[in-house]
mmCIF file of N, CA and C in Angstrom:
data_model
loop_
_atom_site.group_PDB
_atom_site.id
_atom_site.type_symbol
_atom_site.label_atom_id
_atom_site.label_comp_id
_atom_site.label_asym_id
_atom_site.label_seq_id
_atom_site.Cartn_x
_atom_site.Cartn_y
_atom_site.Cartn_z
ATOM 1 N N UNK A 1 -8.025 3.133 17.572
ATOM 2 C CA UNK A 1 -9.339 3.739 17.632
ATOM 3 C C UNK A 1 -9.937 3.429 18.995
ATOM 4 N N UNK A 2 -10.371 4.468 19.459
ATOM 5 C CA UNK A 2 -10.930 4.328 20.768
ATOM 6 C C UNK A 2 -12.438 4.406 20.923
ATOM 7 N N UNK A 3 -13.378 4.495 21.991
ATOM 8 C CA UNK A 3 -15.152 4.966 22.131
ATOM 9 C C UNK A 3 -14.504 6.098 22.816
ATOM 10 N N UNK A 4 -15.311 7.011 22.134
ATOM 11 C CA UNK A 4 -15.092 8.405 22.328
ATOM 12 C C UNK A 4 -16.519 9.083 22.794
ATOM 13 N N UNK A 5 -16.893 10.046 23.636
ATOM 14 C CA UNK A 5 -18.056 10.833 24.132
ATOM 15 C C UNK A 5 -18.803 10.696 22.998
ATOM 16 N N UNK A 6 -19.792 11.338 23.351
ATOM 17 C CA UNK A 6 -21.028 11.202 22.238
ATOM 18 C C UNK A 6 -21.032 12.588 21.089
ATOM 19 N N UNK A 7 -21.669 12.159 20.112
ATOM 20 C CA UNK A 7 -21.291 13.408 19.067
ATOM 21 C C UNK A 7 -21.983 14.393 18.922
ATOM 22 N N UNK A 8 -21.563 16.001 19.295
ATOM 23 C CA UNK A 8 -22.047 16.830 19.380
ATOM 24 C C UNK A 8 -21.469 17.820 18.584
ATOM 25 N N UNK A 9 -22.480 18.565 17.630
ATOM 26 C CA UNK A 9 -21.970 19.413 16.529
ATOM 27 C C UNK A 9 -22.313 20.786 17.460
ATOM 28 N N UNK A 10 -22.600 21.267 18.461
ATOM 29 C CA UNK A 10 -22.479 22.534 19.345
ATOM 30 C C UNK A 10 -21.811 22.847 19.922
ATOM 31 N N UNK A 11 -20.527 22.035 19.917
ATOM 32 C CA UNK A 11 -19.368 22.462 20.735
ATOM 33 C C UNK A 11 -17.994 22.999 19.512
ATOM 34 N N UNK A 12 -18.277 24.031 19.358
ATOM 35 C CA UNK A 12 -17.336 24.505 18.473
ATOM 36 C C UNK A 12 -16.315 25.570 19.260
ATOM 37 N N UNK A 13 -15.121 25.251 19.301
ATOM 38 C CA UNK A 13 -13.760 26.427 20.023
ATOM 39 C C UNK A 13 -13.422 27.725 19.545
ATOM 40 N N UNK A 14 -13.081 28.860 20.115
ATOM 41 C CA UNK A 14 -12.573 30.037 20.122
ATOM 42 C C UNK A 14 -11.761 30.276 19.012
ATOM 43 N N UNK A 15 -12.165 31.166 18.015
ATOM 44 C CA UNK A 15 -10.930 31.227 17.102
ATOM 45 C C UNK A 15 -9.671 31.507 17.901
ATOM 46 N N UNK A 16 -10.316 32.086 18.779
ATOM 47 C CA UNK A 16 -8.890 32.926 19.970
ATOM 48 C C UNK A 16 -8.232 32.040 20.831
ATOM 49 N N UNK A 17 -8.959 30.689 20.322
ATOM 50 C CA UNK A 17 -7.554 29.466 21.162
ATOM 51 C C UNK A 17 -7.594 28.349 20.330
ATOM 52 N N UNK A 18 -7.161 28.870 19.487
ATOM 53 C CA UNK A 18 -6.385 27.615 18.334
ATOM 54 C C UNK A 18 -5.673 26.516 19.036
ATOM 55 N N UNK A 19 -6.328 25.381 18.490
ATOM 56 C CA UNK A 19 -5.148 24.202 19.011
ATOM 57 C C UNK A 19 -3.700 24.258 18.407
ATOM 58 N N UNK A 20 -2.549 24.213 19.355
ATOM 59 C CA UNK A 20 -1.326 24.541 18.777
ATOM 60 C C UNK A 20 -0.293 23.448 18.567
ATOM 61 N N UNK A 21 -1.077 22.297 19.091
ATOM 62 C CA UNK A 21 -0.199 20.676 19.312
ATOM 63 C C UNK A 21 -0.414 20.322 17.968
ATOM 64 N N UNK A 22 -0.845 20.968 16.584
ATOM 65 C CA UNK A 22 -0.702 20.182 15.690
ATOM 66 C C UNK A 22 0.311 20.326 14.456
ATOM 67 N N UNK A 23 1.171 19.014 13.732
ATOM 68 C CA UNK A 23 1.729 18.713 13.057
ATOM 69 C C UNK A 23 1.059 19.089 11.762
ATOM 70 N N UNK A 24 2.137 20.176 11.100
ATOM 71 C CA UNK A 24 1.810 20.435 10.008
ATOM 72 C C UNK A 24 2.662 19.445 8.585
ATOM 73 N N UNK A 25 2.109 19.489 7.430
ATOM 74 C CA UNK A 25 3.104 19.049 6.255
ATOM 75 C C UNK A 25 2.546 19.165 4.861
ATOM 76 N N UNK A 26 3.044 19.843 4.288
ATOM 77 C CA UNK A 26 3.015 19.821 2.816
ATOM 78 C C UNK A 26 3.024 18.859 1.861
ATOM 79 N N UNK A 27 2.022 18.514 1.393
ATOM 80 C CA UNK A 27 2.256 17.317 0.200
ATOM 81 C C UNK A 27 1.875 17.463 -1.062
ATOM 82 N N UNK A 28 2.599 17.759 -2.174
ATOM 83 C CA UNK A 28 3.066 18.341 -3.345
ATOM 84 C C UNK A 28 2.540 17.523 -4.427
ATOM 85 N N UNK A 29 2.395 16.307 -3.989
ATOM 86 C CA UNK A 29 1.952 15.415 -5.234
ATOM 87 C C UNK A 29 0.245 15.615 -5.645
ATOM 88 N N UNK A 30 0.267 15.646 -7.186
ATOM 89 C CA UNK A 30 -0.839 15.903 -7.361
ATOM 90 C C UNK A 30 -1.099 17.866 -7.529
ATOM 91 N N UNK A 31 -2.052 17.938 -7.207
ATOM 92 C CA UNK A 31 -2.299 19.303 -6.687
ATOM 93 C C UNK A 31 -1.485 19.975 -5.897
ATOM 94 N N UNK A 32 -1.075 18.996 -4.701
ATOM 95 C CA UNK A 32 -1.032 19.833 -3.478
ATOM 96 C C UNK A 32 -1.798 19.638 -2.402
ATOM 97 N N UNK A 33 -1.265 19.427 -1.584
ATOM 98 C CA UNK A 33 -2.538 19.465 -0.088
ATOM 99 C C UNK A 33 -2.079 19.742 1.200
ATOM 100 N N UNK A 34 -2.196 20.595 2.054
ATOM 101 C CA UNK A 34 -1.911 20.475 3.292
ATOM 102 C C UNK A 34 -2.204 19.813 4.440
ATOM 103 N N UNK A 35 -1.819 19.016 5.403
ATOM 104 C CA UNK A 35 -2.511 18.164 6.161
ATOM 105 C C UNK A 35 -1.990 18.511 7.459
ATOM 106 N N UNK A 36 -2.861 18.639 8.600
ATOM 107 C CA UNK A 36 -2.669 19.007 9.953
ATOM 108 C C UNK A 36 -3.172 17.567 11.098
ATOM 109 N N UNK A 37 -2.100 17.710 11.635
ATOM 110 C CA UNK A 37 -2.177 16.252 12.712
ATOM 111 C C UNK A 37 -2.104 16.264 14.078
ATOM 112 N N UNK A 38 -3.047 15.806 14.730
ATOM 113 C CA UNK A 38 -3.019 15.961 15.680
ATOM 114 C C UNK A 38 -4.267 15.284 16.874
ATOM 115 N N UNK A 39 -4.113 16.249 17.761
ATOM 116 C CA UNK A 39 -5.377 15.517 19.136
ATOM 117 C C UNK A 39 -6.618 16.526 19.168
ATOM 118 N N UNK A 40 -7.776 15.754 18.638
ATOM 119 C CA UNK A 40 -9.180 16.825 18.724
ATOM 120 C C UNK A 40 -9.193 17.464 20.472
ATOM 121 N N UNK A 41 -9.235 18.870 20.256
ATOM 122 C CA UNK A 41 -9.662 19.020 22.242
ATOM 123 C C UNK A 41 -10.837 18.767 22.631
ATOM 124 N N UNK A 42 -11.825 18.180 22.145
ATOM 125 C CA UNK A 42 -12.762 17.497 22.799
ATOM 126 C C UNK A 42 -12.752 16.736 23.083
ATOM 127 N N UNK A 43 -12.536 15.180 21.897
ATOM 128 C CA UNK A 43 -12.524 13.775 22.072
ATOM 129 C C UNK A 43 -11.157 13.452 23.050
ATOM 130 N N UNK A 44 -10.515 13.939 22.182
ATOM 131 C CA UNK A 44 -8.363 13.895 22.769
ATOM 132 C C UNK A 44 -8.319 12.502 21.592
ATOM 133 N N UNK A 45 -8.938 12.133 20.784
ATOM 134 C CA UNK A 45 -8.967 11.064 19.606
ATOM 135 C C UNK A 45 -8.022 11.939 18.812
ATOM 136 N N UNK A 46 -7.049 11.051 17.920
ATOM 137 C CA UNK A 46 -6.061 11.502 16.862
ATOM 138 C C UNK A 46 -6.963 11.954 15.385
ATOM 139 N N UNK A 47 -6.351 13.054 15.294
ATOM 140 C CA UNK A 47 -7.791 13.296 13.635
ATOM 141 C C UNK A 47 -6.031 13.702 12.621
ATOM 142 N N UNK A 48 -6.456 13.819 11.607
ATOM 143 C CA UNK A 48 -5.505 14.647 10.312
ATOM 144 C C UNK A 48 -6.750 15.143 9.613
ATOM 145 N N UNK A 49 -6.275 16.129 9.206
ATOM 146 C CA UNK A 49 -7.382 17.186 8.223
ATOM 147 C C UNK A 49 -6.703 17.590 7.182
ATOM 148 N N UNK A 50 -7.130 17.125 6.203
ATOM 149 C CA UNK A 50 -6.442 17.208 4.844
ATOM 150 C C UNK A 50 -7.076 18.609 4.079
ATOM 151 N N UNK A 51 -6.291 19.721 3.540
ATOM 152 C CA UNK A 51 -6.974 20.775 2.761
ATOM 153 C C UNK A 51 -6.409 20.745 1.180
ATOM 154 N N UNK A 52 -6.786 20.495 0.387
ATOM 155 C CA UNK A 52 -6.248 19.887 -1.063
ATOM 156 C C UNK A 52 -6.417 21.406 -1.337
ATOM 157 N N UNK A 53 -5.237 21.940 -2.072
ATOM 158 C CA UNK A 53 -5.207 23.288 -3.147
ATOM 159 C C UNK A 53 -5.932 22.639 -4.050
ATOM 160 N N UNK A 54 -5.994 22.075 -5.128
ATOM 161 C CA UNK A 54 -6.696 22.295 -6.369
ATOM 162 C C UNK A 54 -8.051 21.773 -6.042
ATOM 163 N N UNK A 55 -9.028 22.121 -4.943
ATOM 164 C CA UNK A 55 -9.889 21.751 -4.763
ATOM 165 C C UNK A 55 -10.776 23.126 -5.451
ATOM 166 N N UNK A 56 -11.885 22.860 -6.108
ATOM 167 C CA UNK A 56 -12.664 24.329 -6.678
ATOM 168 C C UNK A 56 -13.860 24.416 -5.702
ATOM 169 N N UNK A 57 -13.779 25.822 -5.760
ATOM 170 C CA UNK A 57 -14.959 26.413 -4.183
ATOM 171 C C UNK A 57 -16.335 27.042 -5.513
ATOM 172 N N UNK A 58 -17.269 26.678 -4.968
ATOM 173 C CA UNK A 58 -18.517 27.363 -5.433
ATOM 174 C C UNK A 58 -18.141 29.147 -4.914
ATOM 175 N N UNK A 59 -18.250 29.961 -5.720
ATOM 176 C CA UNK A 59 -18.056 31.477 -5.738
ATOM 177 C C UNK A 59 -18.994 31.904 -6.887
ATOM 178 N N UNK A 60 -18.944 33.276 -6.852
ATOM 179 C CA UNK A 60 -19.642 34.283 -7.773
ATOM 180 C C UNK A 60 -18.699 33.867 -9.137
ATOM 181 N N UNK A 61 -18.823 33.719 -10.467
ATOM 182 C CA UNK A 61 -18.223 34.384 -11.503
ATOM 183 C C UNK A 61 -17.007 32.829 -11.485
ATOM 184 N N UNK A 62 -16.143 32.946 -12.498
ATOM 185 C CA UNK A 62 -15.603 31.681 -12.949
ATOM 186 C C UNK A 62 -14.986 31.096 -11.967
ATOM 187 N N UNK A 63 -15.199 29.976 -11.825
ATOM 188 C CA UNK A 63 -14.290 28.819 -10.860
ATOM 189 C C UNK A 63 -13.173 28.803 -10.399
ATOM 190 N N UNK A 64 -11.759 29.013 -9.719
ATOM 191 C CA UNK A 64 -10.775 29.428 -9.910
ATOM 192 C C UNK A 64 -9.932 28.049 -9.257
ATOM 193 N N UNK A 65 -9.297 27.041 -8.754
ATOM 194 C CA UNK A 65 -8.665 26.605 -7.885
ATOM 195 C C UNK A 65 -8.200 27.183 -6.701
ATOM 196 N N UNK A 66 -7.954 26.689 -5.178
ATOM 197 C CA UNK A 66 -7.434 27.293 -4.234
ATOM 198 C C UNK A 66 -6.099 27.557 -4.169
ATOM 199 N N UNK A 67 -5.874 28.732 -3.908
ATOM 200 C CA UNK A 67 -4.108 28.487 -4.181
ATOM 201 C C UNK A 67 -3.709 28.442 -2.453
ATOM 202 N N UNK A 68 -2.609 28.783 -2.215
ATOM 203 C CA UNK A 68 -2.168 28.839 -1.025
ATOM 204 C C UNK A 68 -2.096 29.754 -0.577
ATOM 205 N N UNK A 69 -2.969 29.651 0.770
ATOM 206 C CA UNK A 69 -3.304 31.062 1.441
ATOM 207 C C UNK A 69 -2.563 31.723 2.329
ATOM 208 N N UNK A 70 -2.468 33.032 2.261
ATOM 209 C CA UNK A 70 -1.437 33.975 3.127
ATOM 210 C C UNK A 70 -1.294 33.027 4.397
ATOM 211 N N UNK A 71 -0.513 33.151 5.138
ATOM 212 C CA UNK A 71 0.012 32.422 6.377
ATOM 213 C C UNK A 71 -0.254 33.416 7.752
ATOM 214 N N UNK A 72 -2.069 33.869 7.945
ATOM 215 C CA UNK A 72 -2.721 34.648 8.385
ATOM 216 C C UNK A 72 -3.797 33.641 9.144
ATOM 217 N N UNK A 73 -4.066 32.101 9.180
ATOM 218 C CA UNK A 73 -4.607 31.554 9.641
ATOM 219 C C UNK A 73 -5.055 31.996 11.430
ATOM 220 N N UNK A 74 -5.109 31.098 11.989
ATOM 221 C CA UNK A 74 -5.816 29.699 11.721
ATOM 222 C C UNK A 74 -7.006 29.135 10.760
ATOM 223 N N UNK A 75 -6.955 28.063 10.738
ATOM 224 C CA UNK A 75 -7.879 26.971 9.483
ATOM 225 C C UNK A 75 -8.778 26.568 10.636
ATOM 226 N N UNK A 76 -10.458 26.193 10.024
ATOM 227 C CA UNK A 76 -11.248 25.588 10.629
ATOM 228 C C UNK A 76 -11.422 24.866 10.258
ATOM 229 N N UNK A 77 -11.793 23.505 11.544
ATOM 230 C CA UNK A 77 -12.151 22.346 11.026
ATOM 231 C C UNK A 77 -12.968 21.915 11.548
ATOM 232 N N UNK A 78 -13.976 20.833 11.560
ATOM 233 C CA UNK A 78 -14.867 19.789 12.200
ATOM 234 C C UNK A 78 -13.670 18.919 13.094
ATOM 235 N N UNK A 79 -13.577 18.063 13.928
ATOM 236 C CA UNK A 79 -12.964 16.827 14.079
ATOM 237 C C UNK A 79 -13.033 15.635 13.111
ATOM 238 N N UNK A 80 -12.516 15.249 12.647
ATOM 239 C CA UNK A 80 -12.064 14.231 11.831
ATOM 240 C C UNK A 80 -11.810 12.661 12.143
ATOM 241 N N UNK A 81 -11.603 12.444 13.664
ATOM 242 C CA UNK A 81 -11.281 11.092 14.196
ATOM 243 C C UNK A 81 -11.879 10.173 14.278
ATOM 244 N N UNK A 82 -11.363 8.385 13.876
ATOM 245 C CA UNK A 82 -11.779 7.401 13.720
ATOM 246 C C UNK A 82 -12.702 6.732 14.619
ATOM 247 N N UNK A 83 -12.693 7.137 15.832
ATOM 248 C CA UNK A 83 -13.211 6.490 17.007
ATOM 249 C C UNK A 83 -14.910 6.510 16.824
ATOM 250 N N UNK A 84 -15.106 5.998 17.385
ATOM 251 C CA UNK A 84 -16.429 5.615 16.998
ATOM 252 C C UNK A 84 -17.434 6.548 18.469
ATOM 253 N N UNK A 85 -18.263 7.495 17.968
ATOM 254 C CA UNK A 85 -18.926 8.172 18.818
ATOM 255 C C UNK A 85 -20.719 7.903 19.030
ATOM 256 N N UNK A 86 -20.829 7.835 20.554
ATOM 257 C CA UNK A 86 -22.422 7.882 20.196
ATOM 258 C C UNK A 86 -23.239 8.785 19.524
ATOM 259 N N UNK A 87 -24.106 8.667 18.744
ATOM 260 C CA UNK A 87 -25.432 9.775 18.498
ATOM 261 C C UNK A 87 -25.146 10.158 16.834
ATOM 262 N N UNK A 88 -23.741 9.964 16.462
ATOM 263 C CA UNK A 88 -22.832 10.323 15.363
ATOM 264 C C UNK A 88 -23.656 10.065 14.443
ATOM 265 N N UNK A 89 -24.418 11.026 13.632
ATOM 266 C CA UNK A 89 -25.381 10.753 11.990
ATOM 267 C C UNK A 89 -24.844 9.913 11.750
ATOM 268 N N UNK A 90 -25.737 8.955 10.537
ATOM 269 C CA UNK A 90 -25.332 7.900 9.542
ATOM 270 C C UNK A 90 -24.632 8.763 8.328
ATOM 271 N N UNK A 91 -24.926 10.254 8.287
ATOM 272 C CA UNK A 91 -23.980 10.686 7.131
ATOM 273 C C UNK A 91 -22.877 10.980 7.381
ATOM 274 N N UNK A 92 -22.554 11.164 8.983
ATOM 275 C CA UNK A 92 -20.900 11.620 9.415
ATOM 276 C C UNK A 92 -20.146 10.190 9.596
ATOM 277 N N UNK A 93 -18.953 9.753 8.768
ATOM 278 C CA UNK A 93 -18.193 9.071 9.258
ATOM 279 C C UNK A 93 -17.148 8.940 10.114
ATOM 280 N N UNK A 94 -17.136 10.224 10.519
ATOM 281 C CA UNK A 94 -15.812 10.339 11.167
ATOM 282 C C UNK A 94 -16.156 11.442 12.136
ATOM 283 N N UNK A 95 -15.497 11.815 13.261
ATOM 284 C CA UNK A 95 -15.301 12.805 14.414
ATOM 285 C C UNK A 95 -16.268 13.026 15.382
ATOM 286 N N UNK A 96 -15.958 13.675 16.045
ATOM 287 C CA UNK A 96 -16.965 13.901 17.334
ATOM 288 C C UNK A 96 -17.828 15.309 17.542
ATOM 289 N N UNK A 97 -17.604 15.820 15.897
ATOM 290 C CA UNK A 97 -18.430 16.843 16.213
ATOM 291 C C UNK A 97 -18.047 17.907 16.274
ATOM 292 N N UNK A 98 -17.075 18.134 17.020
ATOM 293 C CA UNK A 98 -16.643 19.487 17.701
ATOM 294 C C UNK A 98 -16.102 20.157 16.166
ATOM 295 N N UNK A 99 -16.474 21.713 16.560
ATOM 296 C CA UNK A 99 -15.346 22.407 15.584
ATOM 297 C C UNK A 99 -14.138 23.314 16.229
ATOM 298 N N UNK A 100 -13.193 23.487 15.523
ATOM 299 C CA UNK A 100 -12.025 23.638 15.958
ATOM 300 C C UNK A 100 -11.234 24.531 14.950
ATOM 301 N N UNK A 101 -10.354 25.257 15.658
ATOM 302 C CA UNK A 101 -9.150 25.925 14.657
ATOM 303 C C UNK A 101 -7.887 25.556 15.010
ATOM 304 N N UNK A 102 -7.053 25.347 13.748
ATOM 305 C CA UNK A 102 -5.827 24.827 14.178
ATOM 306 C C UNK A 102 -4.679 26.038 13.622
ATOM 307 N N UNK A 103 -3.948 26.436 14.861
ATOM 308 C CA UNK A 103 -2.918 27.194 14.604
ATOM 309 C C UNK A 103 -1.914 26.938 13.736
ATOM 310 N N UNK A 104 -1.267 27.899 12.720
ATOM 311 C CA UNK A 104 -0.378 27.724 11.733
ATOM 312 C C UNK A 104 1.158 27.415 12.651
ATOM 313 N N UNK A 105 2.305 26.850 12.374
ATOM 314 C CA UNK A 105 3.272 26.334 12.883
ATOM 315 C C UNK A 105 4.117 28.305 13.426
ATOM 316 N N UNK A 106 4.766 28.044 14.104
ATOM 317 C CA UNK A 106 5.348 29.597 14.526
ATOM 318 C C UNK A 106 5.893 29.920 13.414
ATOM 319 N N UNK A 107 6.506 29.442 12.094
ATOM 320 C CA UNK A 107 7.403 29.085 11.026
ATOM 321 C C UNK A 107 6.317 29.647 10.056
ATOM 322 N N UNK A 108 5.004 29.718 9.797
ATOM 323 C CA UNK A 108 4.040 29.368 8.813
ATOM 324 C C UNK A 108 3.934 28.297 8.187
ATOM 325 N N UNK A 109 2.975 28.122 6.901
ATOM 326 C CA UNK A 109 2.977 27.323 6.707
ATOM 327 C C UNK A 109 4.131 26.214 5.388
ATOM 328 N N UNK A 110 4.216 25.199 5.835
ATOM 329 C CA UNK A 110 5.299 24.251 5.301
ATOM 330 C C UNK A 110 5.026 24.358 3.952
ATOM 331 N N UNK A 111 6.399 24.707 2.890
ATOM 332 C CA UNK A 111 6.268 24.684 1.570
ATOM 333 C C UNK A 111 6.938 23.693 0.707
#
């Protein structure tokens, strides 16, 4: 864990330049979850972003679970990394703020 810039939720990236340095992997236990690894392009701090399938989304009409989505990405995320940032809310524990999209592997995604 490193001191990382100060935390700013206005710096959000281009859907049109997905970060592409990140490690994808499938993890089956449980639900299911996908997890993406890698270097935030703001901080350059290490984050993983975990997306759980059986997570339930507030929608119109009955609840459904997430299943696994067409391989049409990129996924958005906040930054996620441990490092400790100035200005960072007492409700954010983690990242620097930035939002980000992370490109699906050239392969799609890992099953």
């Amino acid at each position: 864990m490193s001191a990382g810039g100060p935390y700013d939720e206005n710096v959000t990236y281009a859907i049109t330049a997905p970060a592409t340095d990140f490690l994808w992997e499938f993890r089956p236990e449980g639900e299911g979850r996908y997890e993406a690894t890698g270097t935030c392009p703001r901080c350059r701090c290490a984050m993983t972003k975990v997306w759980p399938l059986g997570q339930y989304g507030a929608v119109k009409g009955p609840l459904r679970p997430r299943r696994r989505p067409a391989d049409d990405g990129p996924w958005f995320t906040r930054c996620t990394c441990a490092s400790a940032h100035a200005d960072r809310p007492a409700a954010e524990s983690h990242g620097c703020g930035a939002g980000l999209w992370i490109a699906f592997p050239p392969n799609g995604l890992p099953s």
